Amino acid sequence: MEWDTSALFDPVILVFKDGNKHLIVRTVGEAANALMREWPSDDGEEFLSAVKACLDVMTGKAEADELRAAIIRAADEAGITALSILH
């Protein structure tokens, strides 16, 4: 199975609690990296929903904007500031 990690959405800037670390997330691949490598906690309902949304977009079962919304909700749950940029 080939996964599409290039799907784009309007960028979200994630600012982590200490304020010294931030990420710009604008593709499914960047979202997956943020969730799997950078997220402060690997539990929580919104975190798991974001992981599922990421997989759904990669496999063509959901739209990238659904993942963007899930990332914002998961950030709120984890205490990460999410700055939305809309084009």
Short mmCIF file of N, CA, C and O in Angstrom, two decimals:
data_model
loop_
_atom_site.label_atom_id
_atom_site.label_comp_id
_atom_site.label_asym_id
_atom_site.label_seq_id
_atom_site.Cartn_x
_atom_site.Cartn_y
_atom_site.Cartn_z
N MET A 1 0.84 -1.17 0.00
CA MET A 1 0.00 0.00 0.00
C MET A 1 0.89 1.24 0.00
O MET A 1 1.82 1.35 0.77
N GLU A 2 0.57 2.18 -0.86
CA GLU A 2 1.31 3.44 -0.92
C GLU A 2 0.52 4.51 -0.17
O GLU A 2 -0.66 4.71 -0.42
N TRP A 3 1.19 5.18 0.75
CA TRP A 3 0.54 6.21 1.55
C TRP A 3 0.91 7.59 1.02
O TRP A 3 2.06 7.84 0.68
N ASP A 4 -0.07 8.48 0.98
CA ASP A 4 0.17 9.85 0.53
C ASP A 4 0.43 10.73 1.75
O ASP A 4 -0.47 10.99 2.53
N THR A 5 1.67 11.17 1.91
CA THR A 5 2.02 12.04 3.04
C THR A 5 2.19 13.49 2.59
O THR A 5 2.61 14.33 3.37
N SER A 6 1.86 13.78 1.33
CA SER A 6 2.09 15.11 0.80
C SER A 6 0.86 16.02 0.82
O SER A 6 0.98 17.20 0.48
N ALA A 7 -0.29 15.49 1.20
CA ALA A 7 -1.51 16.31 1.19
C ALA A 7 -1.31 17.56 2.03
O ALA A 7 -0.82 17.49 3.16
N LEU A 8 -1.67 18.70 1.47
CA LEU A 8 -1.47 20.00 2.12
C LEU A 8 -2.73 20.51 2.78
O LEU A 8 -3.84 20.22 2.34
N PHE A 9 -2.54 21.31 3.84
CA PHE A 9 -3.62 22.06 4.46
C PHE A 9 -3.05 23.38 4.94
O PHE A 9 -1.83 23.57 4.95
N ASP A 10 -3.92 24.34 5.29
CA ASP A 10 -3.45 25.63 5.79
C ASP A 10 -2.57 25.39 7.02
O ASP A 10 -2.92 24.60 7.90
N PRO A 11 -1.42 26.05 7.10
CA PRO A 11 -0.46 25.79 8.17
C PRO A 11 -1.00 26.04 9.58
O PRO A 11 -1.83 26.91 9.79
N VAL A 12 -0.47 25.25 10.49
CA VAL A 12 -0.71 25.43 11.92
C VAL A 12 0.67 25.51 12.57
O VAL A 12 1.52 24.64 12.34
N ILE A 13 0.90 26.56 13.35
CA ILE A 13 2.15 26.67 14.09
C ILE A 13 1.89 26.16 15.50
O ILE A 13 0.99 26.64 16.18
N LEU A 14 2.67 25.17 15.90
CA LEU A 14 2.55 24.59 17.23
C LEU A 14 3.66 25.15 18.10
O LEU A 14 4.84 25.03 17.77
N VAL A 15 3.29 25.76 19.22
CA VAL A 15 4.25 26.32 20.16
C VAL A 15 4.13 25.50 21.44
O VAL A 15 3.09 25.52 22.11
N PHE A 16 5.20 24.80 21.78
CA PHE A 16 5.18 23.90 22.93
C PHE A 16 5.32 24.69 24.23
O PHE A 16 5.75 25.85 24.24
N LYS A 17 4.96 24.07 25.34
CA LYS A 17 4.82 24.73 26.63
C LYS A 17 6.00 25.60 27.03
O LYS A 17 5.82 26.69 27.56
N ASP A 18 7.22 25.15 26.80
CA ASP A 18 8.37 25.94 27.25
C ASP A 18 8.60 27.17 26.37
O ASP A 18 9.39 28.04 26.72
N GLY A 19 7.92 27.26 25.23
CA GLY A 19 8.03 28.41 24.36
C GLY A 19 9.27 28.43 23.48
O GLY A 19 9.39 29.24 22.58
N ASN A 20 10.22 27.55 23.75
CA ASN A 20 11.46 27.51 22.97
C ASN A 20 11.36 26.60 21.76
O ASN A 20 12.26 26.60 20.92
N LYS A 21 10.31 25.82 21.68
CA LYS A 21 10.18 24.86 20.60
C LYS A 21 8.88 25.11 19.85
O LYS A 21 7.82 25.27 20.47
N HIS A 22 8.99 25.18 18.54
CA HIS A 22 7.80 25.32 17.72
C HIS A 22 7.97 24.54 16.42
O HIS A 22 9.08 24.28 15.98
N LEU A 23 6.83 24.17 15.85
CA LEU A 23 6.80 23.46 14.58
C LEU A 23 5.74 24.09 13.69
O LEU A 23 4.71 24.54 14.18
N ILE A 24 6.01 24.09 12.40
CA ILE A 24 5.00 24.49 11.43
C ILE A 24 4.53 23.21 10.75
O ILE A 24 5.34 22.47 10.18
N VAL A 25 3.24 22.96 10.84
CA VAL A 25 2.65 21.73 10.29
C VAL A 25 1.74 22.14 9.15
O VAL A 25 0.80 22.91 9.33
N ARG A 26 2.05 21.63 7.93
CA ARG A 26 1.24 21.98 6.76
C ARG A 26 1.01 20.79 5.82
O ARG A 26 0.34 20.93 4.82
N THR A 27 1.60 19.63 6.13
CA THR A 27 1.37 18.43 5.33
C THR A 27 1.03 17.26 6.26
O THR A 27 1.29 17.32 7.46
N VAL A 28 0.52 16.22 5.68
CA VAL A 28 0.21 15.02 6.47
C VAL A 28 1.50 14.43 7.06
O VAL A 28 1.51 14.01 8.21
N GLY A 29 2.57 14.44 6.29
CA GLY A 29 3.85 13.92 6.79
C GLY A 29 4.35 14.71 7.99
O GLY A 29 4.83 14.13 8.97
N GLU A 30 4.24 16.04 7.93
CA GLU A 30 4.65 16.87 9.06
C GLU A 30 3.76 16.63 10.27
O GLU A 30 4.23 16.61 11.42
N ALA A 31 2.48 16.42 10.03
CA ALA A 31 1.56 16.13 11.13
C ALA A 31 1.91 14.80 11.79
O ALA A 31 1.95 14.70 13.03
N ALA A 32 2.20 13.79 10.98
CA ALA A 32 2.58 12.49 11.53
C ALA A 32 3.85 12.60 12.36
O ALA A 32 3.95 12.03 13.46
N ASN A 33 4.83 13.34 11.85
CA ASN A 33 6.08 13.53 12.59
C ASN A 33 5.82 14.23 13.92
O ASN A 33 6.36 13.82 14.96
N ALA A 34 5.02 15.28 13.90
CA ALA A 34 4.71 16.01 15.14
C ALA A 34 4.03 15.11 16.16
O ALA A 34 4.40 15.10 17.34
N LEU A 35 3.05 14.34 15.70
CA LEU A 35 2.31 13.48 16.62
C LEU A 35 3.17 12.35 17.18
O LEU A 35 3.08 12.03 18.37
N MET A 36 3.98 11.75 16.36
CA MET A 36 4.75 10.59 16.79
C MET A 36 6.07 10.92 17.50
O MET A 36 6.52 10.18 18.36
N ARG A 37 6.67 12.06 17.15
CA ARG A 37 8.00 12.35 17.68
C ARG A 37 8.05 13.54 18.63
O ARG A 37 8.95 13.61 19.46
N GLU A 38 7.14 14.47 18.49
CA GLU A 38 7.24 15.72 19.24
C GLU A 38 6.17 15.91 20.31
O GLU A 38 6.34 16.72 21.20
N TRP A 39 5.09 15.17 20.21
CA TRP A 39 3.95 15.37 21.11
C TRP A 39 4.35 15.02 22.53
O TRP A 39 5.00 14.01 22.77
N PRO A 40 3.93 15.83 23.51
CA PRO A 40 4.35 15.59 24.90
C PRO A 40 3.69 14.38 25.56
O PRO A 40 4.17 13.90 26.58
N SER A 41 2.61 13.90 24.99
CA SER A 41 1.89 12.77 25.58
C SER A 41 1.29 11.93 24.47
O SER A 41 0.82 12.45 23.47
N ASP A 42 1.31 10.62 24.66
CA ASP A 42 0.77 9.74 23.62
C ASP A 42 -0.56 9.13 24.02
O ASP A 42 -0.92 8.05 23.60
N ASP A 43 -1.28 9.85 24.85
CA ASP A 43 -2.63 9.40 25.19
C ASP A 43 -3.56 10.60 25.10
O ASP A 43 -3.16 11.69 24.74
N GLY A 44 -4.78 10.38 25.36
CA GLY A 44 -5.78 11.44 25.23
C GLY A 44 -6.66 11.17 24.03
O GLY A 44 -6.21 10.72 22.99
N GLU A 45 -7.92 11.47 24.21
CA GLU A 45 -8.92 11.21 23.17
C GLU A 45 -8.63 12.00 21.89
O GLU A 45 -8.70 11.46 20.78
N GLU A 46 -8.30 13.27 22.03
CA GLU A 46 -8.04 14.10 20.85
C GLU A 46 -6.73 13.71 20.15
O GLU A 46 -6.64 13.76 18.92
N PHE A 47 -5.73 13.31 20.93
CA PHE A 47 -4.48 12.83 20.34
C PHE A 47 -4.76 11.61 19.47
O PHE A 47 -4.32 11.53 18.32
N LEU A 48 -5.50 10.66 20.01
CA LEU A 48 -5.80 9.44 19.25
C LEU A 48 -6.66 9.76 18.02
O LEU A 48 -6.46 9.16 16.96
N SER A 49 -7.57 10.72 18.14
CA SER A 49 -8.37 11.13 16.98
C SER A 49 -7.49 11.75 15.90
O SER A 49 -7.71 11.53 14.71
N ALA A 50 -6.48 12.52 16.32
CA ALA A 50 -5.56 13.13 15.35
C ALA A 50 -4.72 12.07 14.65
O ALA A 50 -4.49 12.16 13.44
N VAL A 51 -4.27 11.07 15.39
CA VAL A 51 -3.50 9.98 14.78
C VAL A 51 -4.37 9.25 13.75
O VAL A 51 -3.94 8.97 12.64
N LYS A 52 -5.62 8.97 14.13
CA LYS A 52 -6.53 8.29 13.20
C LYS A 52 -6.80 9.16 11.98
O LYS A 52 -6.80 8.66 10.84
N ALA A 53 -7.00 10.45 12.18
CA ALA A 53 -7.24 11.36 11.05
C ALA A 53 -6.03 11.38 10.13
O ALA A 53 -6.17 11.40 8.90
N CYS A 54 -4.84 11.33 10.70
CA CYS A 54 -3.62 11.31 9.91
C CYS A 54 -3.59 10.06 9.01
O CYS A 54 -3.35 10.15 7.81
N LEU A 55 -3.87 8.93 9.59
CA LEU A 55 -3.90 7.68 8.82
C LEU A 55 -5.00 7.71 7.77
O LEU A 55 -4.80 7.25 6.64
N ASP A 56 -6.15 8.25 8.13
CA ASP A 56 -7.27 8.32 7.18
C ASP A 56 -6.92 9.19 5.97
O ASP A 56 -7.26 8.85 4.84
N VAL A 57 -6.23 10.30 6.20
CA VAL A 57 -5.85 11.16 5.07
C VAL A 57 -4.80 10.46 4.23
O VAL A 57 -4.85 10.48 3.00
N MET A 58 -3.85 9.80 4.86
CA MET A 58 -2.80 9.09 4.12
C MET A 58 -3.36 8.00 3.21
O MET A 58 -2.81 7.74 2.14
N THR A 59 -4.44 7.39 3.64
CA THR A 59 -5.03 6.30 2.87
C THR A 59 -6.21 6.75 1.99
O THR A 59 -6.89 5.93 1.39
N GLY A 60 -6.46 8.06 1.95
CA GLY A 60 -7.51 8.59 1.09
C GLY A 60 -8.91 8.49 1.64
O GLY A 60 -9.88 8.70 0.91
N LYS A 61 -9.06 8.22 2.94
CA LYS A 61 -10.39 8.08 3.53
C LYS A 61 -10.92 9.37 4.13
O LYS A 61 -12.06 9.41 4.59
N ALA A 62 -10.08 10.41 4.18
CA ALA A 62 -10.50 11.69 4.76
C ALA A 62 -9.76 12.82 4.04
O ALA A 62 -8.76 12.59 3.36
N GLU A 63 -10.25 14.02 4.22
CA GLU A 63 -9.65 15.22 3.63
C GLU A 63 -8.63 15.82 4.59
O GLU A 63 -8.77 15.70 5.81
N ALA A 64 -7.65 16.50 4.04
CA ALA A 64 -6.57 17.09 4.85
C ALA A 64 -7.09 18.11 5.85
O ALA A 64 -6.53 18.24 6.95
N ASP A 65 -8.16 18.83 5.52
CA ASP A 65 -8.70 19.82 6.46
C ASP A 65 -9.24 19.16 7.73
O ASP A 65 -9.24 19.78 8.80
N GLU A 66 -9.69 17.91 7.63
CA GLU A 66 -10.15 17.18 8.81
C GLU A 66 -8.97 16.92 9.75
O GLU A 66 -9.10 17.01 10.97
N LEU A 67 -7.82 16.61 9.18
CA LEU A 67 -6.61 16.39 9.98
C LEU A 67 -6.20 17.69 10.64
O LEU A 67 -5.83 17.71 11.82
N ARG A 68 -6.24 18.78 9.90
CA ARG A 68 -5.87 20.09 10.47
C ARG A 68 -6.71 20.39 11.71
O ARG A 68 -6.19 20.80 12.75
N ALA A 69 -8.00 20.20 11.61
CA ALA A 69 -8.89 20.44 12.75
C ALA A 69 -8.56 19.51 13.92
O ALA A 69 -8.57 19.93 15.09
N ALA A 70 -8.24 18.25 13.61
CA ALA A 70 -7.90 17.29 14.66
C ALA A 70 -6.60 17.66 15.36
O ALA A 70 -6.47 17.51 16.58
N ILE A 71 -5.62 18.17 14.60
CA ILE A 71 -4.35 18.62 15.19
C ILE A 71 -4.60 19.77 16.16
O ILE A 71 -4.03 19.82 17.26
N ILE A 72 -5.44 20.71 15.78
CA ILE A 72 -5.75 21.85 16.64
C ILE A 72 -6.42 21.39 17.93
O ILE A 72 -6.08 21.85 19.02
N ARG A 73 -7.37 20.46 17.82
CA ARG A 73 -8.04 19.94 19.03
C ARG A 73 -7.05 19.19 19.92
O ARG A 73 -7.07 19.34 21.15
N ALA A 74 -6.19 18.39 19.32
CA ALA A 74 -5.20 17.62 20.10
C ALA A 74 -4.20 18.56 20.78
O ALA A 74 -3.77 18.30 21.91
N ALA A 75 -3.84 19.64 20.09
CA ALA A 75 -2.92 20.61 20.69
C ALA A 75 -3.56 21.24 21.92
O ALA A 75 -2.92 21.37 22.97
N ASP A 76 -4.81 21.61 21.81
CA ASP A 76 -5.53 22.20 22.94
C ASP A 76 -5.54 21.22 24.12
O ASP A 76 -5.29 21.60 25.26
N GLU A 77 -5.82 19.96 23.83
CA GLU A 77 -5.86 18.93 24.87
C GLU A 77 -4.50 18.79 25.56
O GLU A 77 -4.43 18.58 26.77
N ALA A 78 -3.41 18.92 24.81
CA ALA A 78 -2.06 18.71 25.35
C ALA A 78 -1.43 19.98 25.91
O ALA A 78 -0.29 19.95 26.38
N GLY A 79 -2.12 21.11 25.84
CA GLY A 79 -1.56 22.35 26.34
C GLY A 79 -0.55 22.98 25.40
O GLY A 79 0.30 23.76 25.82
N ILE A 80 -0.65 22.65 24.11
CA ILE A 80 0.21 23.22 23.08
C ILE A 80 -0.55 24.36 22.42
O ILE A 80 -1.72 24.20 22.05
N THR A 81 0.09 25.50 22.28
CA THR A 81 -0.55 26.61 21.58
C THR A 81 -0.53 26.34 20.08
O THR A 81 0.51 26.01 19.52
N ALA A 82 -1.69 26.44 19.45
CA ALA A 82 -1.82 26.22 18.02
C ALA A 82 -2.25 27.54 17.38
O ALA A 82 -3.32 28.06 17.67
N LEU A 83 -1.37 28.08 16.54
CA LEU A 83 -1.68 29.31 15.83
C LEU A 83 -2.10 28.94 14.41
O LEU A 83 -1.34 28.33 13.67
N SER A 84 -3.29 29.32 14.05
CA SER A 84 -3.84 28.98 12.73
C SER A 84 -3.50 30.06 11.72
O SER A 84 -3.63 31.24 12.00
N ILE A 85 -3.09 29.61 10.56
CA ILE A 85 -2.83 30.51 9.45
C ILE A 85 -3.78 30.08 8.33
O ILE A 85 -3.75 28.94 7.90
N LEU A 86 -4.61 31.02 7.89
CA LEU A 86 -5.56 30.71 6.83
C LEU A 86 -5.18 31.48 5.58
O LEU A 86 -4.87 32.66 5.64
N HIS A 87 -5.23 30.80 4.45
CA HIS A 87 -4.94 31.45 3.17
C HIS A 87 -6.23 31.79 2.48
O HIS A 87 -7.18 31.16 2.49
#
